[in-house]
CSV table of C-alpha atoms in Angstrom, one decimal:
chain,number,residue,atom,x,y,z
F,1,UNK,CA,-13.0,33.6,2.3
F,2,UNK,CA,-10.2,33.5,-0.2
F,3,UNK,CA,-9.6,29.8,0.7
F,4,UNK,CA,-13.3,29.0,0.3
F,5,UNK,CA,-13.3,30.7,-3.2
F,6,UNK,CA,-10.2,28.8,-4.3
F,7,UNK,CA,-11.7,25.5,-3.0
F,8,UNK,CA,-14.9,26.2,-4.9
F,9,UNK,CA,-13.1,26.9,-8.1
F,10,UNK,CA,-11.0,23.8,-7.8
F,11,UNK,CA,-14.1,21.7,-7.0
F,12,UNK,CA,-15.9,23.0,-10.1
F,13,UNK,CA,-12.9,22.3,-12.4
F,14,UNK,CA,-12.6,18.8,-10.9
F,15,UNK,CA,-16.3,18.2,-11.4
F,16,UNK,CA,-16.1,19.3,-15.0
F,17,UNK,CA,-13.3,16.8,-15.7
F,18,UNK,CA,-15.3,14.1,-14.0
F,19,UNK,CA,-18.4,14.9,-16.1
F,20,UNK,CA,-16.8,15.2,-19.5
F,21,UNK,CA,-16.1,11.5,-20.0
F,22,UNK,CA,-19.7,10.7,-19.3
F,23,UNK,CA,-20.9,13.3,-21.8
F,24,UNK,CA,-18.6,11.9,-24.4
F,25,UNK,CA,-19.7,8.4,-23.6
F,26,UNK,CA,-23.3,9.2,-24.4
F,27,UNK,CA,-22.4,11.0,-27.5
F,28,UNK,CA,-22.2,8.4,-30.3
F,29,UNK,CA,-19.0,8.3,-32.3
F,30,UNK,CA,-21.1,8.5,-35.4
F,31,UNK,CA,-22.5,11.8,-34.3
F,32,UNK,CA,-19.1,13.2,-33.3
F,33,UNK,CA,-17.6,12.3,-36.7
F,34,UNK,CA,-20.6,13.2,-38.8
F,35,UNK,CA,-20.5,16.1,-41.2
F,36,UNK,CA,-23.9,15.8,-42.8
F,37,UNK,CA,-23.9,19.0,-44.7
F,38,UNK,CA,-20.5,18.2,-46.3
F,39,UNK,CA,-21.6,14.6,-47.1
F,40,UNK,CA,-24.8,15.8,-48.9
F,41,UNK,CA,-23.0,18.5,-50.8
F,42,UNK,CA,-20.2,16.1,-51.8
F,43,UNK,CA,-22.7,13.7,-53.2
F,44,UNK,CA,-24.5,16.5,-55.1
F,45,UNK,CA,-21.2,17.6,-56.6
F,46,UNK,CA,-20.2,14.0,-57.3
F,47,UNK,CA,-23.3,13.5,-59.4
F,48,UNK,CA,-23.4,16.8,-61.2
F,49,UNK,CA,-19.7,16.9,-62.2
F,50,UNK,CA,-18.9,13.4,-63.4
F,51,UNK,CA,-15.2,12.5,-63.8
F,52,UNK,CA,-13.7,9.4,-65.3
F,53,UNK,CA,-10.2,8.8,-64.0
F,54,UNK,CA,-7.5,7.1,-66.2
F,55,UNK,CA,-4.4,6.2,-64.2
F,56,UNK,CA,-1.3,5.1,-66.1
F,57,UNK,CA,0.7,2.5,-64.2
F,58,UNK,CA,3.2,-0.3,-64.7
F,59,UNK,CA,3.1,-4.0,-63.8
F,60,UNK,CA,5.7,-3.6,-61.1
F,61,UNK,CA,3.4,-1.2,-59.2
F,62,UNK,CA,0.2,-3.3,-59.3
F,63,UNK,CA,0.7,-4.4,-55.7
F,64,UNK,CA,2.0,-1.0,-54.3
F,65,UNK,CA,0.9,2.2,-56.1
F,66,UNK,CA,-2.3,0.7,-57.4
F,67,UNK,CA,-3.2,-0.5,-53.9
F,68,UNK,CA,-2.4,3.0,-52.5
F,69,UNK,CA,-4.7,4.6,-55.0
F,70,UNK,CA,-7.5,2.2,-54.4
F,71,UNK,CA,-7.2,2.8,-50.6
F,72,UNK,CA,-7.4,6.6,-51.0
F,73,UNK,CA,-8.8,8.9,-53.7
F,74,UNK,CA,-10.1,6.4,-56.2
F,75,UNK,CA,-13.5,6.1,-54.6
F,76,UNK,CA,-14.0,9.8,-55.4
F,77,UNK,CA,-13.7,9.3,-59.1
F,78,UNK,CA,-17.1,8.5,-60.7
F,79,UNK,CA,-15.4,5.7,-62.6
F,80,UNK,CA,-11.9,4.7,-63.5
F,81,UNK,CA,-9.5,2.4,-65.3
F,82,UNK,CA,-5.8,1.7,-64.7
F,83,UNK,CA,-3.8,1.3,-67.9
F,84,UNK,CA,-0.8,-1.0,-68.0
F,85,UNK,CA,0.9,-3.6,-70.2
F,86,UNK,CA,-0.7,-6.4,-68.2
F,87,UNK,CA,-4.4,-6.9,-67.4
F,88,UNK,CA,-5.8,-7.4,-63.9
F,89,UNK,CA,-9.6,-7.4,-64.0
F,90,UNK,CA,-9.9,-7.6,-60.2
F,91,UNK,CA,-8.0,-4.4,-59.8
F,92,UNK,CA,-9.6,-2.6,-62.8
F,93,UNK,CA,-6.4,-2.7,-64.8
F,94,UNK,CA,-6.6,-3.1,-68.6
F,95,UNK,CA,-3.9,-4.0,-71.0
F,96,UNK,CA,-3.3,-0.7,-73.0
F,97,UNK,CA,0.1,-1.3,-74.5
F,98,UNK,CA,2.8,-4.0,-74.8
F,99,UNK,CA,5.3,-1.8,-73.2
F,100,UNK,CA,5.4,-0.3,-69.6
F,101,UNK,CA,8.2,2.2,-70.0
F,102,UNK,CA,7.9,6.0,-69.7
F,103,UNK,CA,8.4,6.3,-73.5
F,104,UNK,CA,5.2,4.2,-74.1
F,105,UNK,CA,2.9,6.4,-72.1
F,106,UNK,CA,1.2,7.9,-75.3
F,107,UNK,CA,0.5,4.3,-76.5
F,108,UNK,CA,-1.0,3.5,-73.1
F,109,UNK,CA,-3.1,6.7,-72.8
F,110,UNK,CA,-4.3,6.7,-76.3
F,111,UNK,CA,-5.6,3.1,-76.1
F,112,UNK,CA,-7.0,3.6,-72.6
F,113,UNK,CA,-8.9,6.8,-73.7
F,114,UNK,CA,-10.2,5.0,-76.8
F,115,UNK,CA,-11.3,2.1,-74.6
F,116,UNK,CA,-13.1,4.3,-72.1
F,117,UNK,CA,-14.8,6.5,-74.7
F,118,UNK,CA,-16.0,3.5,-76.7
F,119,UNK,CA,-17.7,2.0,-73.6
F,120,UNK,CA,-18.9,5.2,-71.8
F,121,UNK,CA,-18.8,8.1,-74.2
F,122,UNK,CA,-20.3,11.3,-72.9
F,123,UNK,CA,-21.8,9.6,-69.8
F,124,UNK,CA,-18.9,11.4,-68.0
F,125,UNK,CA,-18.3,15.2,-68.3
F,126,UNK,CA,-14.5,15.0,-67.9
F,127,UNK,CA,-11.7,12.5,-68.4
F,128,UNK,CA,-8.9,13.0,-65.9
F,129,UNK,CA,-5.5,11.5,-66.8
F,130,UNK,CA,-3.3,10.7,-63.8
F,131,UNK,CA,0.0,9.0,-63.0
F,132,UNK,CA,0.2,6.3,-60.4
F,133,UNK,CA,2.1,8.7,-58.2
F,134,UNK,CA,-0.4,11.5,-58.5
F,135,UNK,CA,-2.8,12.5,-55.7
F,136,UNK,CA,-5.8,14.6,-56.7
F,137,UNK,CA,-8.2,16.2,-54.2
F,138,UNK,CA,-11.4,15.4,-56.1
F,139,UNK,CA,-13.7,17.8,-54.3
F,140,UNK,CA,-11.5,20.7,-55.3
F,141,UNK,CA,-11.2,19.3,-58.9
F,142,UNK,CA,-15.0,19.3,-59.1
F,143,UNK,CA,-15.2,22.8,-57.7
F,144,UNK,CA,-12.7,23.9,-60.3
F,145,UNK,CA,-14.8,22.3,-63.1
F,146,UNK,CA,-18.3,23.2,-61.9
F,147,UNK,CA,-18.4,26.5,-63.8
F,148,UNK,CA,-16.8,25.1,-66.9
F,149,UNK,CA,-18.6,23.7,-70.0
F,150,UNK,CA,-17.6,20.1,-70.8
F,151,UNK,CA,-19.3,20.6,-74.2
F,152,UNK,CA,-16.5,22.9,-75.2
F,153,UNK,CA,-13.0,21.9,-76.2
F,154,UNK,CA,-11.2,22.2,-72.8
F,155,UNK,CA,-7.9,20.9,-71.6
F,156,UNK,CA,-6.6,21.8,-68.1
F,157,UNK,CA,-3.4,21.3,-66.1
F,158,UNK,CA,0.1,22.8,-65.4
F,159,UNK,CA,1.3,24.2,-68.7
F,160,UNK,CA,4.7,23.4,-70.1
F,161,UNK,CA,6.5,23.8,-73.4
F,162,UNK,CA,9.4,22.2,-75.3
F,163,UNK,CA,11.1,23.5,-78.5
F,164,UNK,CA,10.6,21.7,-81.7
F,165,UNK,CA,11.6,22.8,-85.2
F,166,UNK,CA,11.7,26.5,-84.5
F,167,UNK,CA,8.5,26.5,-82.6
F,168,UNK,CA,7.2,25.4,-79.2
F,169,UNK,CA,4.9,22.5,-78.4
F,170,UNK,CA,2.7,23.5,-75.5
F,171,UNK,CA,1.2,20.8,-73.3
F,172,UNK,CA,-0.2,20.1,-69.8
F,173,UNK,CA,2.2,18.2,-67.5
F,174,UNK,CA,1.1,14.6,-67.1
F,175,UNK,CA,2.6,14.3,-63.6
F,176,UNK,CA,-0.1,16.1,-61.6
F,177,UNK,CA,-2.6,15.1,-64.2
F,178,UNK,CA,-4.5,16.8,-67.0
F,179,UNK,CA,-8.2,17.1,-67.6
F,180,UNK,CA,-10.0,16.7,-70.9
F,181,UNK,CA,-13.6,17.8,-71.5
F,182,UNK,CA,-15.9,15.1,-73.0
F,183,UNK,CA,-15.8,17.2,-76.3
F,184,UNK,CA,-12.0,17.2,-76.4
F,185,UNK,CA,-12.0,13.5,-75.6
F,186,UNK,CA,-14.5,12.8,-78.5
F,187,UNK,CA,-12.3,14.9,-80.8
F,188,UNK,CA,-9.2,13.0,-79.9
F,189,UNK,CA,-10.7,9.6,-80.2
F,190,UNK,CA,-12.9,10.2,-83.3
F,191,UNK,CA,-10.7,12.6,-85.3
F,192,UNK,CA,-7.2,13.3,-84.1
F,193,UNK,CA,-5.6,10.1,-82.8
F,194,UNK,CA,-5.7,8.2,-86.1
F,195,UNK,CA,-4.8,11.1,-88.3
F,196,UNK,CA,-1.1,11.8,-88.9
F,197,UNK,CA,-1.9,15.4,-89.8
F,198,UNK,CA,-2.7,16.0,-86.1
F,199,UNK,CA,-1.2,13.2,-84.0
F,200,UNK,CA,1.9,11.0,-84.3
F,201,UNK,CA,1.1,7.4,-85.2
F,202,UNK,CA,4.1,6.3,-83.2
F,203,UNK,CA,3.2,5.2,-79.7
F,204,UNK,CA,6.6,5.5,-78.0
F,205,UNK,CA,6.2,9.1,-76.9
F,206,UNK,CA,5.4,10.9,-73.6
F,207,UNK,CA,1.6,11.2,-73.5
F,208,UNK,CA,1.4,14.7,-72.2
F,209,UNK,CA,3.6,16.2,-74.9
F,210,UNK,CA,1.7,14.3,-77.7
F,211,UNK,CA,-1.8,15.3,-76.4
F,212,UNK,CA,-0.7,18.9,-76.4
F,213,UNK,CA,0.7,18.5,-79.9
F,214,UNK,CA,-2.5,16.9,-81.2
F,215,UNK,CA,-4.7,19.6,-79.8
F,216,UNK,CA,-2.4,22.4,-80.9
F,217,UNK,CA,-2.3,21.0,-84.5
F,218,UNK,CA,-6.1,21.2,-84.5
F,219,UNK,CA,-6.0,24.8,-83.4
F,220,UNK,CA,-7.1,24.5,-79.8
F,221,UNK,CA,-5.5,27.1,-77.5
F,222,UNK,CA,-5.0,26.6,-73.8
F,223,UNK,CA,-3.3,28.3,-70.9
F,224,UNK,CA,-1.9,27.3,-67.6
F,225,UNK,CA,-4.4,27.0,-64.8
F,226,UNK,CA,-3.6,28.9,-61.6
F,227,UNK,CA,-6.1,30.4,-59.2
F,228,UNK,CA,-7.3,34.0,-59.0
F,229,UNK,CA,-4.1,35.0,-57.1
F,230,UNK,CA,-1.9,33.2,-59.6
F,231,UNK,CA,-1.1,30.4,-57.1
F,232,UNK,CA,-0.4,26.9,-58.4
F,233,UNK,CA,-3.3,24.4,-58.5
F,234,UNK,CA,-1.7,21.4,-60.3
F,235,UNK,CA,1.6,20.8,-58.4
F,236,UNK,CA,4.4,19.2,-60.4
F,237,UNK,CA,6.0,18.1,-57.1
F,238,UNK,CA,4.9,16.4,-53.9
F,239,UNK,CA,3.7,18.7,-51.1
F,240,UNK,CA,6.9,18.6,-49.2
F,241,UNK,CA,9.1,19.8,-52.1
F,242,UNK,CA,6.6,22.2,-53.5
F,243,UNK,CA,6.1,24.0,-50.1
F,244,UNK,CA,9.6,23.9,-48.8
F,245,UNK,CA,11.8,26.9,-49.5
F,246,UNK,CA,14.9,24.7,-49.3
F,247,UNK,CA,13.9,22.7,-52.3
F,248,UNK,CA,16.7,22.7,-54.9
F,249,UNK,CA,17.0,20.0,-57.6
F,250,UNK,CA,17.7,19.4,-61.3
F,251,UNK,CA,14.0,18.5,-61.7
F,252,UNK,CA,13.1,22.0,-60.5
F,253,UNK,CA,15.5,23.5,-63.0
F,254,UNK,CA,13.8,21.4,-65.7
F,255,UNK,CA,10.4,22.7,-64.8
F,256,UNK,CA,11.7,26.3,-64.8
F,257,UNK,CA,12.9,25.8,-68.4
F,258,UNK,CA,9.8,24.0,-69.6
F,259,UNK,CA,7.3,26.4,-67.9
F,260,UNK,CA,9.1,29.5,-69.0
F,261,UNK,CA,8.7,30.8,-65.5
F,262,UNK,CA,10.9,30.8,-62.4
F,263,UNK,CA,8.8,29.6,-59.4
F,264,UNK,CA,10.4,29.1,-56.1
F,265,UNK,CA,8.9,26.5,-53.7
F,266,UNK,CA,7.5,28.1,-50.6
F,267,UNK,CA,4.7,27.8,-48.1
F,268,UNK,CA,2.5,30.3,-50.1
F,269,UNK,CA,3.0,29.0,-53.6
F,270,UNK,CA,0.0,26.7,-53.7
F,271,UNK,CA,-3.6,27.8,-54.0
F,272,UNK,CA,-5.8,27.5,-50.9
F,273,UNK,CA,-7.8,24.8,-52.8
F,274,UNK,CA,-5.0,22.7,-54.5
F,275,UNK,CA,-6.2,20.2,-57.1
F,276,UNK,CA,-3.3,17.7,-57.3
F,277,UNK,CA,0.2,16.7,-56.5
F,278,UNK,CA,2.9,14.6,-58.3
F,279,UNK,CA,5.8,12.4,-57.2
F,280,UNK,CA,3.7,11.3,-54.2
F,281,UNK,CA,5.4,8.4,-52.3
F,282,UNK,CA,3.6,5.3,-51.0
F,283,UNK,CA,3.3,6.6,-47.4
F,284,UNK,CA,2.4,10.1,-48.5
F,285,UNK,CA,-0.8,8.9,-50.0
F,286,UNK,CA,-2.0,8.0,-46.5
F,287,UNK,CA,-0.6,11.1,-44.9
F,288,UNK,CA,-2.5,13.3,-47.4
F,289,UNK,CA,-5.7,11.2,-46.9
F,290,UNK,CA,-5.5,11.7,-43.2
F,291,UNK,CA,-4.6,15.4,-43.2
F,292,UNK,CA,-7.2,16.3,-45.8
F,293,UNK,CA,-10.1,14.1,-44.8
F,294,UNK,CA,-9.6,13.1,-41.2
F,295,UNK,CA,-7.6,15.7,-39.3
F,296,UNK,CA,-9.0,19.1,-38.1
F,297,UNK,CA,-7.7,22.2,-36.3
F,298,UNK,CA,-9.7,23.0,-33.2
F,299,UNK,CA,-11.9,26.0,-33.7
F,300,UNK,CA,-10.9,26.6,-37.3
F,301,UNK,CA,-13.5,26.6,-40.1
F,302,UNK,CA,-12.8,26.7,-43.9
F,303,UNK,CA,-13.5,29.8,-46.0
F,304,UNK,CA,-16.7,28.2,-47.3
F,305,UNK,CA,-17.9,27.4,-43.8
F,306,UNK,CA,-17.6,31.0,-42.8
F,307,UNK,CA,-19.9,32.0,-45.7
F,308,UNK,CA,-22.7,29.7,-44.6
F,309,UNK,CA,-25.5,31.0,-42.4
F,310,UNK,CA,-25.6,28.3,-39.7
F,311,UNK,CA,-28.4,29.8,-37.6
F,312,UNK,CA,-31.3,30.8,-39.8
F,313,UNK,CA,-31.6,28.2,-42.5
F,314,UNK,CA,-32.9,24.7,-42.4
F,315,UNK,CA,-30.8,21.8,-43.7
F,316,UNK,CA,-32.1,21.8,-47.3
F,317,UNK,CA,-31.7,25.5,-47.4
F,318,UNK,CA,-28.1,25.2,-46.1
F,319,UNK,CA,-27.3,22.6,-48.7
F,320,UNK,CA,-28.7,24.8,-51.5
F,321,UNK,CA,-26.9,27.8,-50.1
F,322,UNK,CA,-23.7,25.9,-49.8
F,323,UNK,CA,-23.8,24.7,-53.3
F,324,UNK,CA,-24.6,28.2,-54.7
F,325,UNK,CA,-21.9,29.7,-52.5
F,326,UNK,CA,-19.3,27.3,-53.8
F,327,UNK,CA,-20.4,27.7,-57.4
F,328,UNK,CA,-20.0,31.4,-57.1
F,329,UNK,CA,-16.8,31.1,-55.1
F,330,UNK,CA,-15.4,28.7,-57.8
F,331,UNK,CA,-16.1,31.1,-60.6
F,332,UNK,CA,-14.0,33.8,-58.9
F,333,UNK,CA,-11.1,31.7,-57.5
F,334,UNK,CA,-10.6,29.3,-60.4
F,335,UNK,CA,-10.0,31.4,-63.6
């Protein structure tokens, strides 16, 4: 009897393994990979929170970093330009300055922002400045912004400061990127950039420091943007260095000084919904793209998924519910 029972169990297991390939064969790959609810929500958020990306680059990176960006996150920006010293229309690169060095980034960004505002103006809600080694998670960026008013003077990022003439210049680090509302963008382009009372008329300056100076001189206050639990959203490092407790470098010491806070890289330092990373290497663009958008953990659902009633609502109801849940969630987690 025991032998028969064991044989029956073995037979059922064997039969199951024989049947599974046929079940998978008749389940289309499209259906297996489809995430209809996410796709619809992503499109709604994409159209409701419009972001223009301005990426500063250099001629020597036109065939490497620019290509990496075009292959990964760029499609999630509503529109974009790359700013360099050499134009390449095919790649969306404009000539924004005669110089490609780090010292010329203010020249590049100022001219690129003027260019974009002149053509598009308030068609976009937010203008997001990025480096060519930044990697933003655009869905999280939109969730961060969805409860914020782009008609107000807003300026978001990882806050730093440097001493200057017995005071501090506060600014958002350009590495992980900083975000300007359309009102702040209009103010910079129409009023501040060409007025020496507010902005330097010398272009050979770091763009992040100078944007902070311009807005400070006008009287706009801003604070660092962490989540509700005071975890970092805009990472000044790549994921490996930001999350590893063994990270020790002169760059880290520099950020300690400029941020006026001592943060120690560790596995829990980043928010659950990070917005961007800096110093991202060529290969890491594709690693992040895969881990964020392709890979999954069997049986694990996100915090948002667990809030959605998957049984009682129709598809349209789920989408509406999902949007409202994320909007409410965003207002609490992103302060």
